[in-house]
C-alpha positions as semicolon CSV with decimal commas, in nm:
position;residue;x (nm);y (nm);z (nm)
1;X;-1,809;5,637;3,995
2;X;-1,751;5,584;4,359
3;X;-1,428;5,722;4,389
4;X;-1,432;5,662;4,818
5;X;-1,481;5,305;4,741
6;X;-1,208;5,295;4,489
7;X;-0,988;5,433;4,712
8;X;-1,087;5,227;5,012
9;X;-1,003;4,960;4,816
10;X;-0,639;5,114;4,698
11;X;-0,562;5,216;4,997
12;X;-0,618;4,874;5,197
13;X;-0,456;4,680;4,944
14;X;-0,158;4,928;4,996
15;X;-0,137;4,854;5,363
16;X;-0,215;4,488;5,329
17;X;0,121;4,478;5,080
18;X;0,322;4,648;5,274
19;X;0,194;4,472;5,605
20;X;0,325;4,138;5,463
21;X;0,691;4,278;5,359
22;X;0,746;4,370;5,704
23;X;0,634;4,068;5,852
24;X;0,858;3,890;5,622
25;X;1,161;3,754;5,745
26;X;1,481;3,885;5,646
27;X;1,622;3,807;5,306
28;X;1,283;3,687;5,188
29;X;1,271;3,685;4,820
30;X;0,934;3,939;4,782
31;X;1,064;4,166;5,084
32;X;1,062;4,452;4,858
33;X;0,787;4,377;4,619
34;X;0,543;4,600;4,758
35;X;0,746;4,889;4,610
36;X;0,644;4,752;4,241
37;X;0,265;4,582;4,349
38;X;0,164;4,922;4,524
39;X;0,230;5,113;4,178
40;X;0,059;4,927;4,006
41;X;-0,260;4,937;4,186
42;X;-0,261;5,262;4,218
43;X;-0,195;5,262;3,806
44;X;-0,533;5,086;3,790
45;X;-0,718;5,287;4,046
46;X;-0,594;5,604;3,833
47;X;-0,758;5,435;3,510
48;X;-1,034;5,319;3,669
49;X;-1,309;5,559;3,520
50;X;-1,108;5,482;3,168
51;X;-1,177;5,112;3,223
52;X;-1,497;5,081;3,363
53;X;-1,393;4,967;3,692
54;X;-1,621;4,949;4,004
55;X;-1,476;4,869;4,321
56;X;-1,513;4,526;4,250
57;X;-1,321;4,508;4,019
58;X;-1,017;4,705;4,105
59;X;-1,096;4,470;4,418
60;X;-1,043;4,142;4,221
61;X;-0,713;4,300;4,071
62;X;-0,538;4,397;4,428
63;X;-0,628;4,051;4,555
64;X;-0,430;3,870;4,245
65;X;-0,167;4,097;4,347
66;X;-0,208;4,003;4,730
67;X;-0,124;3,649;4,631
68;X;0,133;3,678;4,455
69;X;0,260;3,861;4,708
70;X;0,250;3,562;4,994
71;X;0,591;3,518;4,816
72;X;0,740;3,629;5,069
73;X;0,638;3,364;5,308
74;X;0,843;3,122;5,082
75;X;0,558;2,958;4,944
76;X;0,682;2,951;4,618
77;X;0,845;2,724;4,713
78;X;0,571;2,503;4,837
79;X;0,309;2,296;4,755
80;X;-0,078;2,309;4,864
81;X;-0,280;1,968;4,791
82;X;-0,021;1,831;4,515
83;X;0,020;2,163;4,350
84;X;0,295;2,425;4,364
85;X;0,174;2,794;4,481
86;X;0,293;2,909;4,172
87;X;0,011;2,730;4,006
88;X;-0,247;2,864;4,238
89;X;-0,161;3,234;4,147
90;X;-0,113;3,198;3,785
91;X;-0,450;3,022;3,763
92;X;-0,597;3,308;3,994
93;X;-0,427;3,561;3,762
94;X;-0,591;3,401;3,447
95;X;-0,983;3,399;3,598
96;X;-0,897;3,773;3,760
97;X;-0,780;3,870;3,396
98;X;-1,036;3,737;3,235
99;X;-1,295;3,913;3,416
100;X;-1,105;4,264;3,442
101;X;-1,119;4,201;3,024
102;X;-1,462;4,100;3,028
103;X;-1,567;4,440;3,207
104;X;-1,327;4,632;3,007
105;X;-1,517;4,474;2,708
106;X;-1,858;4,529;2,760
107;X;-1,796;4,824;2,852
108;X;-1,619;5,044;2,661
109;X;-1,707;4,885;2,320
110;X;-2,043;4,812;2,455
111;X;-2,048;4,391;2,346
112;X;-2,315;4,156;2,485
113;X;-2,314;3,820;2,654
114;X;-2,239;3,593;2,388
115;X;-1,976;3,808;2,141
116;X;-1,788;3,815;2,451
117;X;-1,799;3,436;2,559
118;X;-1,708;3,421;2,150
């Protein structure tokens, strides 16, 4: 696959994480989380031929992490048009996993539109 892509991607998301930690103020609750997000994508960009991933896709799974990671603005402790952010990202989380398992799907064991939708 592309792998320069992949690692665009990776590699942004990386700096984007650890972007927002230091412009969070001190004693923010997700200072420090870009020392657990970062991992991760980079987990997923290693797998990433294993799973079928374009750049897309790994894409769609750094920005889930990205929002989560506006935790450290305090906005989990906010709400956005009636709803707390917390909602926002779980929801987020649940169409971005969806998707990742809908590529991971049809992929690797090769299923069709409508088994997966099943």
């Amino acid at each position: 696959m592309n792998d320069k892509a992949h690692r665009i991607v990776a590699v942004t998301a990386t700096a984007i994480l650890i972007g927002l930690s230091l412009a969070a103020a001190p004693g923010s609750t997700y200072r420090h989380s870009f020392l657990f997000l970062s991992p991760l994508v980079w987990g997923i960009y290693a797998l990433r031929d294993r799973l079928c991933f374009r750049p897309f896709h790994l894409g769609l799974f750094a920005s889930a992490l990205l929002l989560h990671n506006l935790g450290v603005f305090g906005f989990y402790r906010r709400e956005f048009l009636n709803l707390w952010f917390d909602t926002y990202v779980h929801f987020y989380f649940g169409l971005v996993g969806g998707a990742l398992l809908r590529r991971i799907l049809a992929c690797i064991y090769r299923l069709k539109a409508w088994p997966l939708w099943l």
